[in-house]
mmCIF file of C-alpha atoms in Angstrom:
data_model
loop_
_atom_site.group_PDB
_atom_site.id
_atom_site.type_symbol
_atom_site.label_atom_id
_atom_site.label_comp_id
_atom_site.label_asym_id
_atom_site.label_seq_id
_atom_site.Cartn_x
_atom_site.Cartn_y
_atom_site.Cartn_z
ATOM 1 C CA UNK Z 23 108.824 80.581 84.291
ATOM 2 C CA UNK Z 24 105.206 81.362 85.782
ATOM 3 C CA UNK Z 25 104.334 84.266 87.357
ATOM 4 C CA UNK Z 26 103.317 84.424 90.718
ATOM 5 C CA UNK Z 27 99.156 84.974 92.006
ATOM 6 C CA UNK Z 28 98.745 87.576 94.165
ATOM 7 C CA UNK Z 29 95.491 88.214 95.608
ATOM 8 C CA UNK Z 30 94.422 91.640 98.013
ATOM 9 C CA UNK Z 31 91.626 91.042 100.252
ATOM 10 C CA UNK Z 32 89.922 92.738 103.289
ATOM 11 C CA UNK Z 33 87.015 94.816 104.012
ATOM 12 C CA UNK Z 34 85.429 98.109 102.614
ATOM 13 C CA UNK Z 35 87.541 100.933 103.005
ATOM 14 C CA UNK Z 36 90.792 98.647 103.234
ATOM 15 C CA UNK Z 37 92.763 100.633 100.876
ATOM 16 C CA UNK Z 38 93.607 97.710 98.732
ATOM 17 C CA UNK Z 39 93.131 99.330 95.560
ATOM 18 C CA UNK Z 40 95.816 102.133 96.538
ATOM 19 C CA UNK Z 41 98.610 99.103 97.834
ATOM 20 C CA UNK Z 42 97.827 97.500 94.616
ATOM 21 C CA UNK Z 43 98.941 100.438 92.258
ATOM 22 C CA UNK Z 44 101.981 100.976 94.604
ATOM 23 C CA UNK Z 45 102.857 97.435 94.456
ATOM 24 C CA UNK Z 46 102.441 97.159 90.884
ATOM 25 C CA UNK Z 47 104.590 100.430 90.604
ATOM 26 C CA UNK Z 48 107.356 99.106 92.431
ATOM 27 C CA UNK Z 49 107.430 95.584 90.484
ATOM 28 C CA UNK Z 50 107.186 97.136 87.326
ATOM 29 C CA UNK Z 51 110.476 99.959 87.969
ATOM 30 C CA UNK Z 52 112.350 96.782 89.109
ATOM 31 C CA UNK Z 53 111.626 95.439 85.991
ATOM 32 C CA UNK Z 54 109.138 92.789 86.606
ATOM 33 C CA UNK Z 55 106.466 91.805 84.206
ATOM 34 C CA UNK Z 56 103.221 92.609 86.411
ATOM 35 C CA UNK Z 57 99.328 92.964 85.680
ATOM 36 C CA UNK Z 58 96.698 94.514 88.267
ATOM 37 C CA UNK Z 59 93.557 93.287 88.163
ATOM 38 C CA UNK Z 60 89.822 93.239 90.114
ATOM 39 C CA UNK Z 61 87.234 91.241 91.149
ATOM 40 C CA UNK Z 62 84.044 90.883 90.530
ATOM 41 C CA UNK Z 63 85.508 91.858 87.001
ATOM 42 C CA UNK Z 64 88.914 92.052 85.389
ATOM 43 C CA UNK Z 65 87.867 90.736 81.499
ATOM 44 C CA UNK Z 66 84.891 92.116 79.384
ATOM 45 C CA UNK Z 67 82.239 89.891 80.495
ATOM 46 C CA UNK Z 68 82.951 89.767 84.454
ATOM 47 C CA UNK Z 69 82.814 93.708 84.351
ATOM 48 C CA UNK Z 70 79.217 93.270 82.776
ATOM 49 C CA UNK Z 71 78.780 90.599 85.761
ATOM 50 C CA UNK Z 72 80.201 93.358 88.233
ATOM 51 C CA UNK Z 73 78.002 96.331 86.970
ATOM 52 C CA UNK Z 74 74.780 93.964 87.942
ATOM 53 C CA UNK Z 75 75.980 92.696 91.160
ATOM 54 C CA UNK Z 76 77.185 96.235 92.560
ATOM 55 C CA UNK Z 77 74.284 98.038 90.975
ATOM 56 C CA UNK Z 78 72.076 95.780 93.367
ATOM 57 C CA UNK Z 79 70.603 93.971 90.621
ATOM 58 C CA UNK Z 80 70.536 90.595 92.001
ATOM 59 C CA UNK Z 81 70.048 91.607 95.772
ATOM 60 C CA UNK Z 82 66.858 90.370 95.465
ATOM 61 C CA UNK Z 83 67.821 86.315 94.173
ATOM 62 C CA UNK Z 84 69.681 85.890 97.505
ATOM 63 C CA UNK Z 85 72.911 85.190 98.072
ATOM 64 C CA UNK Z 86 73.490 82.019 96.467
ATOM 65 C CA UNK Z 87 72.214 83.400 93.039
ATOM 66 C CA UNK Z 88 75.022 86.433 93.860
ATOM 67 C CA UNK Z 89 77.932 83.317 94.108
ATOM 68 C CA UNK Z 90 76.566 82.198 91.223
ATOM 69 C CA UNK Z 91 77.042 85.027 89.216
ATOM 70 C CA UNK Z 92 80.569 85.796 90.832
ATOM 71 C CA UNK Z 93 81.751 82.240 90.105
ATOM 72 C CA UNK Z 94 80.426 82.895 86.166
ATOM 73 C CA UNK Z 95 82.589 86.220 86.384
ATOM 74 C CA UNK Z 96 85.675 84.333 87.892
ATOM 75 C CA UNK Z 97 85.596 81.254 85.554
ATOM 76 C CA UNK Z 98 86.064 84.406 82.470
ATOM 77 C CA UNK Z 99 88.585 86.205 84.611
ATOM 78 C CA UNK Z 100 90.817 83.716 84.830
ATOM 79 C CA UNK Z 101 90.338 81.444 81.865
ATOM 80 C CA UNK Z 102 90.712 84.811 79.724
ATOM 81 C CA UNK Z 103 93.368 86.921 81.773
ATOM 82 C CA UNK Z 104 95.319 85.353 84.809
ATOM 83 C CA UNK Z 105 96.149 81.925 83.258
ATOM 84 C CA UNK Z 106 97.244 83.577 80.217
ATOM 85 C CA UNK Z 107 99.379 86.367 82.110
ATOM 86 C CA UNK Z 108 100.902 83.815 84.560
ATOM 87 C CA UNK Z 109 101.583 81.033 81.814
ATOM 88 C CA UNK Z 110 103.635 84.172 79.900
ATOM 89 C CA UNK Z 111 105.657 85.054 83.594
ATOM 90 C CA UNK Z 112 103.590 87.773 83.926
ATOM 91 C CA UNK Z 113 102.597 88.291 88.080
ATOM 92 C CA UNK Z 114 99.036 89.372 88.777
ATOM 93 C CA UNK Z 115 98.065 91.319 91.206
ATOM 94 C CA UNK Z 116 93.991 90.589 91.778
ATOM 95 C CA UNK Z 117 91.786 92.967 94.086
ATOM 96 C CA UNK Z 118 89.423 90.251 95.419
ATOM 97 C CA UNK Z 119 88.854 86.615 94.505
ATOM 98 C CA UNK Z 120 87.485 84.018 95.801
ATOM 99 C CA UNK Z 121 88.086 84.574 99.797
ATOM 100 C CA UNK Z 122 85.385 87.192 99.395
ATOM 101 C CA UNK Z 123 83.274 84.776 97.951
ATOM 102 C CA UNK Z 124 83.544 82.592 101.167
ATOM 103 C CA UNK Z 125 83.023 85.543 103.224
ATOM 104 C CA UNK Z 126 80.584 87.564 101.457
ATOM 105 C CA UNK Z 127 78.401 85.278 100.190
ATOM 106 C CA UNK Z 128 79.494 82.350 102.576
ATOM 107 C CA UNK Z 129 80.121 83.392 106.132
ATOM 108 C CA UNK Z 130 78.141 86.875 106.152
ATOM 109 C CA UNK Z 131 75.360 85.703 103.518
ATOM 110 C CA UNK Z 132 75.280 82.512 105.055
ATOM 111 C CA UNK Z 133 75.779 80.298 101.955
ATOM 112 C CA UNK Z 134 76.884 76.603 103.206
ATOM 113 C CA UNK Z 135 80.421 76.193 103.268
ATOM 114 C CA UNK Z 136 80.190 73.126 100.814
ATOM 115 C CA UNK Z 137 78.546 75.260 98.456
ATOM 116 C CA UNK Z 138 80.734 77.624 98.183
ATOM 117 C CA UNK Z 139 83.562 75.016 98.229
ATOM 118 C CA UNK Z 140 81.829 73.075 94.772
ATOM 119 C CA UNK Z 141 81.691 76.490 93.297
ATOM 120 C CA UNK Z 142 85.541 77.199 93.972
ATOM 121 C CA UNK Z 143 85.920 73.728 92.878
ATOM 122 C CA UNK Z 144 84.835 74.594 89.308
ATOM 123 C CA UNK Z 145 86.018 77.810 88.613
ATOM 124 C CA UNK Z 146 89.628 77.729 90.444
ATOM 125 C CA UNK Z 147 90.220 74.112 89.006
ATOM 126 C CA UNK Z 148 94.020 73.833 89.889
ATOM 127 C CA UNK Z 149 94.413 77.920 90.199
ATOM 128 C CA UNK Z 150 95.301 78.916 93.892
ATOM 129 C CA UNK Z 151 96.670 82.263 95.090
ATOM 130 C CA UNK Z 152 101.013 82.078 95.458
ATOM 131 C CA UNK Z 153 100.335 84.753 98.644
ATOM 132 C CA UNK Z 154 97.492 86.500 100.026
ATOM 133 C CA UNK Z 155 97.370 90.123 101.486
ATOM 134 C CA UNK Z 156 94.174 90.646 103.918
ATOM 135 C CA UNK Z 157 94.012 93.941 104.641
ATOM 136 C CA UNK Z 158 92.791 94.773 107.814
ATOM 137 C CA UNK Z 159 91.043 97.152 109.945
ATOM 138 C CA UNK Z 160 87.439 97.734 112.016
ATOM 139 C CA UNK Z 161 84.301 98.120 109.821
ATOM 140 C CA UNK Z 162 84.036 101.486 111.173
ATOM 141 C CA UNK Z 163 86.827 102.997 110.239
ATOM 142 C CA UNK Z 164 86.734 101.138 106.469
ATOM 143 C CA UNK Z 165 83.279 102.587 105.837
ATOM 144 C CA UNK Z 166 84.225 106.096 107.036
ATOM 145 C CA UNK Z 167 87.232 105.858 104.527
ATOM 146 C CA UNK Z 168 84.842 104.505 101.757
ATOM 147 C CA UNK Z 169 82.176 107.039 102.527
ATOM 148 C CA UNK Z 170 85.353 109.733 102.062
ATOM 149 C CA UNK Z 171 86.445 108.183 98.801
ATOM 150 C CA UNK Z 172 82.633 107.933 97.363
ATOM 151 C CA UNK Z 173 81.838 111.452 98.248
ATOM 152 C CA UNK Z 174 85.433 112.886 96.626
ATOM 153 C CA UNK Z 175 84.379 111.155 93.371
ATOM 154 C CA UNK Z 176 80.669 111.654 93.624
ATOM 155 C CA UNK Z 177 79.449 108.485 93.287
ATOM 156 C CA UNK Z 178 76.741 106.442 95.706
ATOM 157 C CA UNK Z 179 77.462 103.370 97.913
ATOM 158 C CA UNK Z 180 77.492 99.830 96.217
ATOM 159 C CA UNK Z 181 75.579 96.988 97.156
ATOM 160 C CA UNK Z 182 77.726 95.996 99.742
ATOM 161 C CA UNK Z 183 78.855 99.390 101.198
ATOM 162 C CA UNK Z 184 75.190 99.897 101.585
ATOM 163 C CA UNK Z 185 75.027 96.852 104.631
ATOM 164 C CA UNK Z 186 74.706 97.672 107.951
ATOM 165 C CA UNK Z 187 77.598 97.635 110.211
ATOM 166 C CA UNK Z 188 76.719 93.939 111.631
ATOM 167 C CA UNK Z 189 77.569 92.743 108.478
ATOM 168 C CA UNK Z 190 80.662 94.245 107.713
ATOM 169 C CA UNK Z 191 81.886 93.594 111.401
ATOM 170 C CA UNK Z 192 81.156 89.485 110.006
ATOM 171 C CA UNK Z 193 83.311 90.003 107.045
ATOM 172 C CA UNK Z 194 86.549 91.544 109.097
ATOM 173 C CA UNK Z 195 85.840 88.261 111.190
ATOM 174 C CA UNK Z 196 85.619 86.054 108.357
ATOM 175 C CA UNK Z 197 88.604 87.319 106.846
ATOM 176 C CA UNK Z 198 91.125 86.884 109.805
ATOM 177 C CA UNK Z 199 89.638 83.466 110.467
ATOM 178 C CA UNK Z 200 90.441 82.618 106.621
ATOM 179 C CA UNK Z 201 94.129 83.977 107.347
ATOM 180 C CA UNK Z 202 94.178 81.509 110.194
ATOM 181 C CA UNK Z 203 93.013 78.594 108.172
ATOM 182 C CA UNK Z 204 95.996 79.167 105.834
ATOM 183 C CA UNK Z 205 99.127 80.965 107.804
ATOM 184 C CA UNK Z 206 101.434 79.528 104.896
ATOM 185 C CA UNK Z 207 99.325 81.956 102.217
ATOM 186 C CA UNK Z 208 97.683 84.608 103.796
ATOM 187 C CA UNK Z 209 99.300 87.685 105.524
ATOM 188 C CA UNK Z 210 97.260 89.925 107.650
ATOM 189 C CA UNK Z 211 98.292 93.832 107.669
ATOM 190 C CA UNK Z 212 96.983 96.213 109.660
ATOM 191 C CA UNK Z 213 95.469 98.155 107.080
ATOM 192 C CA UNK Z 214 94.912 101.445 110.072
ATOM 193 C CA UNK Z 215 98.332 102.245 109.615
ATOM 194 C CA UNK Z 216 99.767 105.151 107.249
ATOM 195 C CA UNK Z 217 99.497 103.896 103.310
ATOM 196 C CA UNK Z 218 103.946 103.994 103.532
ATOM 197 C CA UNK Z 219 103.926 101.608 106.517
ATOM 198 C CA UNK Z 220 100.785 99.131 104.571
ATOM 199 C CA UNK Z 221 103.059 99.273 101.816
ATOM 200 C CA UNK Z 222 106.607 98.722 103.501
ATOM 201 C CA UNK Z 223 104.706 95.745 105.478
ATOM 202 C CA UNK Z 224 103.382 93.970 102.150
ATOM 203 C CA UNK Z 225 106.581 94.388 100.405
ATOM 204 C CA UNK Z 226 108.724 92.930 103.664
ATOM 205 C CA UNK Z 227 106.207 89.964 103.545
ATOM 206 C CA UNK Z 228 106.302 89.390 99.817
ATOM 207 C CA UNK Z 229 110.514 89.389 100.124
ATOM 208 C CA UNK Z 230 109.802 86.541 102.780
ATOM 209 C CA UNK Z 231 107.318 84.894 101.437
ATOM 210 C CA UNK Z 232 107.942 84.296 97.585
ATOM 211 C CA UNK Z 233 111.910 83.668 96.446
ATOM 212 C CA UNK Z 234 111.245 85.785 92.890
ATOM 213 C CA UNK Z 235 111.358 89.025 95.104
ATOM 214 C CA UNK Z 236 113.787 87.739 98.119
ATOM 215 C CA UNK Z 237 116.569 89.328 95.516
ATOM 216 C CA UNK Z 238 115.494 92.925 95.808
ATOM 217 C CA UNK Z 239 116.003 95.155 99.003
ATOM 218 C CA UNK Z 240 113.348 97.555 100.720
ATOM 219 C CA UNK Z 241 115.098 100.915 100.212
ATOM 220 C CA UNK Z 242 112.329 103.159 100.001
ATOM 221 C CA UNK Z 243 108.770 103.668 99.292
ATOM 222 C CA UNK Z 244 108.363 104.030 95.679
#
């Protein structure tokens, strides 16, 4: 048996990291085989990738150059890490893939949509998401959280955090309009609720969504 895809996506701030460790937490105590993973990143060679891009290194090619680079990092991350996992029934749970490559670099950098399309043509090959999570909440209020988290840990704003609000306002748009385009794999939470609520919601939705899970009840958050 494969294991299922399961991708996180959503703004700055979204709090997708924390519902991916609590996810991954739950699956694995009800004994499900489970991996979490990121993106830009994930194997070796896409973190090198993901140290450039976030560092601002290639800023200055545009934002074609930056799909470039994430499409070289995804073609490693999966060939290396989620086709292996999945083909061994292991689920994988992915921070980011290539929805924020149609709205970073697509809708908010303005990369043609048939671009970006060729480019998830030849790194995704057959590989789609099982079930998408879009986290979501105003650009405000997921910069404010990410300014919060940067400042407890003492680092500095990445690339993207560093955008003005205009373009983070784009990417909440483009994300909901991705969950529109496909209702039968994307979920949209409303990421401004307490982390216990984001986390009952998500697990509700992946009982309903995906029969490997519809066997085990909500009881508690974990």
């Amino acid at each position: 048996m494969t294991g299922r895809f399961i991708t996180f996506e959503g703004g700055e701030g979204a709090g997708k990291s924390t519902q991916i460790e609590r996810l991954q937490r739950r699956l694995s105590g009800l004994d499900f085989k489970v991996i979490a993973t990121r993106e830009p990143g994930g194997s070796p060679q896409a973190e090198k990738i993901r140290s450039f891009i976030l560092g601002g290194e290639a800023k200055h090619m545009g934002p074609f150059a930056e799909a470039l680079l994430f499409t070289a990092a995804r073609i490693d991350h999966i060939d290396t890490v989620i086709i292996p996992a999945l083909a061994n029934g292991v689920h994988v749970l992915c921070d980011r893939f290539a929805d924020s490559t149609k709205v970073y670099q697509g809708i908010s950098g303005q990369v043609s949509r048939s671009l970006i399309e060729s480019l998830e043509q030849v790194a995704l090959k057959s590989l789609r998401p099982d079930m998408t999570f879009i986290l979501d909440l105003p650009a405000e209020i997921g910069l404010s959280r990410a300014g919060e988290r940067q400042a407890g840990k003492g680092e500095r704003a990445d690339r993207f955090e560093q955008e003005d609000i205009a373009f983070h306002r784009a990417l909440r748009e483009g994300f909901l309009a991705i969950a529109k385009e496909a209702p039968d794999r994307c979920v949209v939470i409303d990421a401004t609720q307490d982390p216990d609520d984001v986390e009952r919601a998500i697990w509700t939705a992946l009982q309903n969504r995906l029969p490997d899970f519809a066997g085990t009840r909500v009881s508690h958050v974990a």
